[in-house]
């Protein structure tokens, strides 16, 4: 019991630090194992971020799972300048990277700045995401390409999109049970 309390307190302290000093907004129900959550990051509820993730200028939805060693929304250098060093030239600031609800990002993934990843996507380990990803897509590779979609039937897709991922885990599980009944 004591170990669980210490773990919760350490997570709360990390979230407090990341939110206060780095201008982030991370939900207190999320678990963050990385300290490289840089500026302007917003993380929804019940999201997990693994160790050694580097995240910058990104909006992450609810119930996402981000594995270790992921890089999301880094900065871009202008190779046409006389130097690529940020000490000599301004670097390009791109639009924020947007990750929708219920997204799973595997270990070692790189997501370019300004990309939009749709609801319910799965990004395979060691993939490089250079373009927007549609809802429910499973993408793999470098550059990442759509392998297939999570659900084939329109009924399954409709049931899935009825789920409001801003709600509590209890609500989501109840919706999932109804969803599962329709698919059996």
PDB file of C-alpha atoms in Angstrom:
ATOM      1  CA  UNK A   1       0.000   0.000   0.000  1.00  0.00           C
ATOM      2  CA  UNK A   2       2.799   2.411   0.924  1.00  0.00           C
ATOM      3  CA  UNK A   3       4.599   1.705  -2.353  1.00  0.00           C
ATOM      4  CA  UNK A   4       1.431   2.607  -4.289  1.00  0.00           C
ATOM      5  CA  UNK A   5       1.045   5.887  -2.354  1.00  0.00           C
ATOM      6  CA  UNK A   6       4.692   6.830  -2.990  1.00  0.00           C
ATOM      7  CA  UNK A   7       4.242   6.047  -6.719  1.00  0.00           C
ATOM      8  CA  UNK A   8       1.136   8.262  -6.910  1.00  0.00           C
ATOM      9  CA  UNK A   9       2.883  11.099  -5.061  1.00  0.00           C
ATOM     10  CA  UNK A  10       5.926  10.924  -7.347  1.00  0.00           C
ATOM     11  CA  UNK A  11       3.676  10.976 -10.430  1.00  0.00           C
ATOM     12  CA  UNK A  12       1.742  13.947  -9.007  1.00  0.00           C
ATOM     13  CA  UNK A  13       5.006  15.798  -8.312  1.00  0.00           C
ATOM     14  CA  UNK A  14       6.249  15.124 -11.842  1.00  0.00           C
ATOM     15  CA  UNK A  15       2.944  16.332 -13.354  1.00  0.00           C
ATOM     16  CA  UNK A  16       2.999  19.428 -11.142  1.00  0.00           C
ATOM     17  CA  UNK A  17       6.546  20.253 -12.279  1.00  0.00           C
ATOM     18  CA  UNK A  18       5.818  19.646 -15.973  1.00  0.00           C
ATOM     19  CA  UNK A  19       2.619  21.713 -15.838  1.00  0.00           C
ATOM     20  CA  UNK A  20       4.009  24.586 -13.775  1.00  0.00           C
ATOM     21  CA  UNK A  21       7.467  25.144 -15.217  1.00  0.00           C
ATOM     22  CA  UNK A  22       7.025  24.030 -18.836  1.00  0.00           C
ATOM     23  CA  UNK A  23       3.604  25.550 -19.624  1.00  0.00           C
ATOM     24  CA  UNK A  24       2.028  22.139 -20.183  1.00  0.00           C
ATOM     25  CA  UNK A  25      -1.421  20.884 -19.260  1.00  0.00           C
ATOM     26  CA  UNK A  26      -1.319  17.229 -18.247  1.00  0.00           C
ATOM     27  CA  UNK A  27      -4.389  15.606 -16.668  1.00  0.00           C
ATOM     28  CA  UNK A  28      -3.816  14.327 -13.138  1.00  0.00           C
ATOM     29  CA  UNK A  29      -5.217  10.895 -14.134  1.00  0.00           C
ATOM     30  CA  UNK A  30      -2.382  10.378 -16.626  1.00  0.00           C
ATOM     31  CA  UNK A  31       0.819   8.501 -15.838  1.00  0.00           C
ATOM     32  CA  UNK A  32       4.032  10.033 -17.177  1.00  0.00           C
ATOM     33  CA  UNK A  33       7.363   8.219 -16.867  1.00  0.00           C
ATOM     34  CA  UNK A  34       9.290  10.674 -19.043  1.00  0.00           C
ATOM     35  CA  UNK A  35      10.802  13.963 -17.947  1.00  0.00           C
ATOM     36  CA  UNK A  36      11.241  15.188 -21.536  1.00  0.00           C
ATOM     37  CA  UNK A  37       7.769  16.635 -21.898  1.00  0.00           C
ATOM     38  CA  UNK A  38       8.762  20.004 -23.307  1.00  0.00           C
ATOM     39  CA  UNK A  39       6.768  23.173 -23.961  1.00  0.00           C
ATOM     40  CA  UNK A  40       3.113  23.513 -24.851  1.00  0.00           C
ATOM     41  CA  UNK A  41       2.107  19.872 -24.369  1.00  0.00           C
ATOM     42  CA  UNK A  42      -1.485  19.020 -23.453  1.00  0.00           C
ATOM     43  CA  UNK A  43      -2.248  15.471 -22.299  1.00  0.00           C
ATOM     44  CA  UNK A  44      -5.780  14.174 -21.736  1.00  0.00           C
ATOM     45  CA  UNK A  45      -6.959  11.882 -18.982  1.00  0.00           C
ATOM     46  CA  UNK A  46      -5.947   8.278 -18.444  1.00  0.00           C
ATOM     47  CA  UNK A  47      -3.044   8.512 -20.879  1.00  0.00           C
ATOM     48  CA  UNK A  48       0.205   6.631 -20.319  1.00  0.00           C
ATOM     49  CA  UNK A  49       3.571   7.991 -21.477  1.00  0.00           C
ATOM     50  CA  UNK A  50       6.539   5.640 -21.202  1.00  0.00           C
ATOM     51  CA  UNK A  51      10.145   6.387 -20.262  1.00  0.00           C
ATOM     52  CA  UNK A  52      12.450   8.407 -22.507  1.00  0.00           C
ATOM     53  CA  UNK A  53       9.632   9.914 -24.569  1.00  0.00           C
ATOM     54  CA  UNK A  54      10.428  13.357 -25.991  1.00  0.00           C
ATOM     55  CA  UNK A  55       7.262  15.357 -26.660  1.00  0.00           C
ATOM     56  CA  UNK A  56       7.062  18.990 -27.756  1.00  0.00           C
ATOM     57  CA  UNK A  57       4.187  21.262 -28.844  1.00  0.00           C
ATOM     58  CA  UNK A  58       1.684  18.389 -28.940  1.00  0.00           C
ATOM     59  CA  UNK A  59      -1.936  17.795 -27.962  1.00  0.00           C
ATOM     60  CA  UNK A  60      -2.595  14.220 -26.820  1.00  0.00           C
ATOM     61  CA  UNK A  61      -6.119  12.916 -26.264  1.00  0.00           C
ATOM     62  CA  UNK A  62      -7.585  10.670 -23.583  1.00  0.00           C
ATOM     63  CA  UNK A  63      -6.771   6.983 -23.047  1.00  0.00           C
ATOM     64  CA  UNK A  64      -3.641   7.014 -25.213  1.00  0.00           C
ATOM     65  CA  UNK A  65      -0.712   4.642 -24.698  1.00  0.00           C
ATOM     66  CA  UNK A  66       2.700   5.949 -25.664  1.00  0.00           C
ATOM     67  CA  UNK A  67       5.549   3.461 -25.348  1.00  0.00           C
ATOM     68  CA  UNK A  68       9.187   4.221 -24.414  1.00  0.00           C
ATOM     69  CA  UNK A  69      11.652   6.052 -26.665  1.00  0.00           C
ATOM     70  CA  UNK A  70       9.036   7.910 -28.705  1.00  0.00           C
ATOM     71  CA  UNK A  71       9.734  11.347 -30.226  1.00  0.00           C
ATOM     72  CA  UNK A  72       6.692  13.501 -31.036  1.00  0.00           C
ATOM     73  CA  UNK A  73       6.587  17.026 -32.441  1.00  0.00           C
ATOM     74  CA  UNK A  74      10.230  17.980 -32.450  1.00  0.00           C
ATOM     75  CA  UNK A  75      11.492  21.113 -34.107  1.00  0.00           C
ATOM     76  CA  UNK A  76      12.516  21.330 -37.730  1.00  0.00           C
ATOM     77  CA  UNK A  77      15.672  22.965 -39.089  1.00  0.00           C
ATOM     78  CA  UNK A  78      15.789  24.943 -42.323  1.00  0.00           C
ATOM     79  CA  UNK A  79      18.552  23.326 -44.360  1.00  0.00           C
ATOM     80  CA  UNK A  80      18.491  26.209 -46.872  1.00  0.00           C
ATOM     81  CA  UNK A  81      19.976  28.634 -44.296  1.00  0.00           C
ATOM     82  CA  UNK A  82      23.738  29.051 -44.130  1.00  0.00           C
ATOM     83  CA  UNK A  83      23.675  26.900 -40.959  1.00  0.00           C
ATOM     84  CA  UNK A  84      21.249  24.453 -39.385  1.00  0.00           C
ATOM     85  CA  UNK A  85      22.296  25.390 -35.845  1.00  0.00           C
ATOM     86  CA  UNK A  86      19.555  26.947 -33.734  1.00  0.00           C
ATOM     87  CA  UNK A  87      22.249  29.204 -32.224  1.00  0.00           C
ATOM     88  CA  UNK A  88      22.843  30.811 -35.625  1.00  0.00           C
ATOM     89  CA  UNK A  89      19.414  30.654 -37.294  1.00  0.00           C
ATOM     90  CA  UNK A  90      15.826  30.585 -36.161  1.00  0.00           C
ATOM     91  CA  UNK A  91      14.274  27.167 -36.482  1.00  0.00           C
ATOM     92  CA  UNK A  92      10.867  26.640 -38.006  1.00  0.00           C
ATOM     93  CA  UNK A  93       7.926  26.504 -35.593  1.00  0.00           C
ATOM     94  CA  UNK A  94       5.228  24.254 -36.967  1.00  0.00           C
ATOM     95  CA  UNK A  95       1.625  23.754 -35.996  1.00  0.00           C
ATOM     96  CA  UNK A  96       1.128  21.540 -32.960  1.00  0.00           C
ATOM     97  CA  UNK A  97       1.085  17.800 -33.418  1.00  0.00           C
ATOM     98  CA  UNK A  98      -2.377  16.388 -32.601  1.00  0.00           C
ATOM     99  CA  UNK A  99      -2.972  12.875 -31.320  1.00  0.00           C
ATOM    100  CA  UNK A 100      -6.657  11.961 -30.899  1.00  0.00           C
ATOM    101  CA  UNK A 101      -8.232   9.752 -28.226  1.00  0.00           C
ATOM    102  CA  UNK A 102      -7.453   6.044 -27.781  1.00  0.00           C
ATOM    103  CA  UNK A 103      -4.221   6.026 -29.804  1.00  0.00           C
ATOM    104  CA  UNK A 104      -1.474   3.458 -29.210  1.00  0.00           C
ATOM    105  CA  UNK A 105       2.042   4.472 -30.249  1.00  0.00           C
ATOM    106  CA  UNK A 106       4.653   1.701 -30.148  1.00  0.00           C
ATOM    107  CA  UNK A 107       8.223   1.913 -28.916  1.00  0.00           C
ATOM    108  CA  UNK A 108      10.765   3.914 -30.880  1.00  0.00           C
ATOM    109  CA  UNK A 109       8.256   5.807 -33.048  1.00  0.00           C
ATOM    110  CA  UNK A 110       9.062   9.235 -34.503  1.00  0.00           C
ATOM    111  CA  UNK A 111       6.110  11.551 -35.278  1.00  0.00           C
ATOM    112  CA  UNK A 112       6.994  14.670 -37.267  1.00  0.00           C
ATOM    113  CA  UNK A 113       5.797  18.051 -36.000  1.00  0.00           C
ATOM    114  CA  UNK A 114       2.390  19.223 -37.206  1.00  0.00           C
ATOM    115  CA  UNK A 115       1.013  15.726 -37.898  1.00  0.00           C
ATOM    116  CA  UNK A 116      -2.549  14.711 -36.989  1.00  0.00           C
ATOM    117  CA  UNK A 117      -3.157  11.139 -35.804  1.00  0.00           C
ATOM    118  CA  UNK A 118      -6.826  10.101 -35.881  1.00  0.00           C
ATOM    119  CA  UNK A 119      -8.958   8.484 -33.195  1.00  0.00           C
ATOM    120  CA  UNK A 120      -8.211   4.862 -32.378  1.00  0.00           C
ATOM    121  CA  UNK A 121      -5.005   4.558 -34.428  1.00  0.00           C
ATOM    122  CA  UNK A 122      -2.163   2.162 -33.787  1.00  0.00           C
ATOM    123  CA  UNK A 123       1.361   3.185 -34.780  1.00  0.00           C
ATOM    124  CA  UNK A 124       3.701   0.194 -35.018  1.00  0.00           C
ATOM    125  CA  UNK A 125       7.061   0.169 -33.244  1.00  0.00           C
ATOM    126  CA  UNK A 126       9.984   1.968 -34.899  1.00  0.00           C
ATOM    127  CA  UNK A 127       7.717   3.679 -37.443  1.00  0.00           C
ATOM    128  CA  UNK A 128       8.372   7.169 -38.798  1.00  0.00           C
ATOM    129  CA  UNK A 129       5.122   9.132 -39.214  1.00  0.00           C
ATOM    130  CA  UNK A 130       5.576  11.873 -41.814  1.00  0.00           C
ATOM    131  CA  UNK A 131       1.938  12.482 -42.827  1.00  0.00           C
ATOM    132  CA  UNK A 132      -1.501  12.588 -41.212  1.00  0.00           C
ATOM    133  CA  UNK A 133      -3.026   9.250 -40.170  1.00  0.00           C
ATOM    134  CA  UNK A 134      -6.797   8.616 -40.639  1.00  0.00           C
ATOM    135  CA  UNK A 135      -9.058   7.354 -37.827  1.00  0.00           C
ATOM    136  CA  UNK A 136      -8.687   3.681 -36.848  1.00  0.00           C
ATOM    137  CA  UNK A 137      -5.663   3.127 -39.102  1.00  0.00           C
ATOM    138  CA  UNK A 138      -2.875   0.727 -38.222  1.00  0.00           C
ATOM    139  CA  UNK A 139       0.326   2.145 -39.672  1.00  0.00           C
ATOM    140  CA  UNK A 140       3.835   0.698 -39.786  1.00  0.00           C
ATOM    141  CA  UNK A 141       7.161   1.389 -41.452  1.00  0.00           C
ATOM    142  CA  UNK A 142       9.500   4.183 -42.304  1.00  0.00           C
ATOM    143  CA  UNK A 143       7.831   6.174 -43.667  1.00  0.00           C
ATOM    144  CA  UNK A 144       4.662   4.845 -42.018  1.00  0.00           C
ATOM    145  CA  UNK A 145       1.996   3.484 -44.369  1.00  0.00           C
ATOM    146  CA  UNK A 146      -1.519   2.242 -43.603  1.00  0.00           C
ATOM    147  CA  UNK A 147      -1.412  -1.529 -43.194  1.00  0.00           C
ATOM    148  CA  UNK A 148      -5.125  -1.923 -42.469  1.00  0.00           C
ATOM    149  CA  UNK A 149      -7.928  -0.508 -40.339  1.00  0.00           C
ATOM    150  CA  UNK A 150      -8.956  -1.762 -36.900  1.00  0.00           C
ATOM    151  CA  UNK A 151     -12.592  -2.438 -37.722  1.00  0.00           C
ATOM    152  CA  UNK A 152     -14.003  -3.621 -41.031  1.00  0.00           C
ATOM    153  CA  UNK A 153     -17.793  -3.298 -40.661  1.00  0.00           C
ATOM    154  CA  UNK A 154     -19.639   0.020 -40.588  1.00  0.00           C
ATOM    155  CA  UNK A 155     -21.642  -1.113 -37.520  1.00  0.00           C
ATOM    156  CA  UNK A 156     -18.449  -1.654 -35.564  1.00  0.00           C
ATOM    157  CA  UNK A 157     -17.086   1.739 -36.613  1.00  0.00           C
ATOM    158  CA  UNK A 158     -20.338   3.486 -35.693  1.00  0.00           C
ATOM    159  CA  UNK A 159     -20.388   1.834 -32.261  1.00  0.00           C
ATOM    160  CA  UNK A 160     -16.768   2.796 -31.697  1.00  0.00           C
ATOM    161  CA  UNK A 161     -17.309   6.453 -32.627  1.00  0.00           C
ATOM    162  CA  UNK A 162     -20.253   6.649 -30.206  1.00  0.00           C
ATOM    163  CA  UNK A 163     -17.828   6.176 -27.303  1.00  0.00           C
ATOM    164  CA  UNK A 164     -16.990   9.452 -25.575  1.00  0.00           C
ATOM    165  CA  UNK A 165     -13.380   9.034 -24.454  1.00  0.00           C
ATOM    166  CA  UNK A 166     -13.592  12.095 -22.202  1.00  0.00           C
ATOM    167  CA  UNK A 167     -15.647  10.021 -19.735  1.00  0.00           C
ATOM    168  CA  UNK A 168     -14.564   7.800 -16.845  1.00  0.00           C
ATOM    169  CA  UNK A 169     -13.119   4.304 -17.274  1.00  0.00           C
ATOM    170  CA  UNK A 170     -16.381   2.853 -15.877  1.00  0.00           C
ATOM    171  CA  UNK A 171     -18.407   4.546 -18.630  1.00  0.00           C
ATOM    172  CA  UNK A 172     -15.953   3.413 -21.331  1.00  0.00           C
ATOM    173  CA  UNK A 173     -16.076  -0.193 -20.093  1.00  0.00           C
ATOM    174  CA  UNK A 174     -19.895  -0.173 -20.102  1.00  0.00           C
ATOM    175  CA  UNK A 175     -19.930   1.155 -23.679  1.00  0.00           C
ATOM    176  CA  UNK A 176     -17.332  -1.430 -24.657  1.00  0.00           C
ATOM    177  CA  UNK A 177     -19.488  -4.275 -23.286  1.00  0.00           C
ATOM    178  CA  UNK A 178     -22.413  -3.068 -25.432  1.00  0.00           C
ATOM    179  CA  UNK A 179     -20.034  -2.675 -28.373  1.00  0.00           C
ATOM    180  CA  UNK A 180     -18.745  -6.222 -27.850  1.00  0.00           C
ATOM    181  CA  UNK A 181     -22.309  -7.600 -27.867  1.00  0.00           C
ATOM    182  CA  UNK A 182     -22.883  -6.080 -31.312  1.00  0.00           C
ATOM    183  CA  UNK A 183     -19.718  -7.662 -32.701  1.00  0.00           C
ATOM    184  CA  UNK A 184     -20.325 -11.221 -31.445  1.00  0.00           C
TER     185      UNK A 184
END
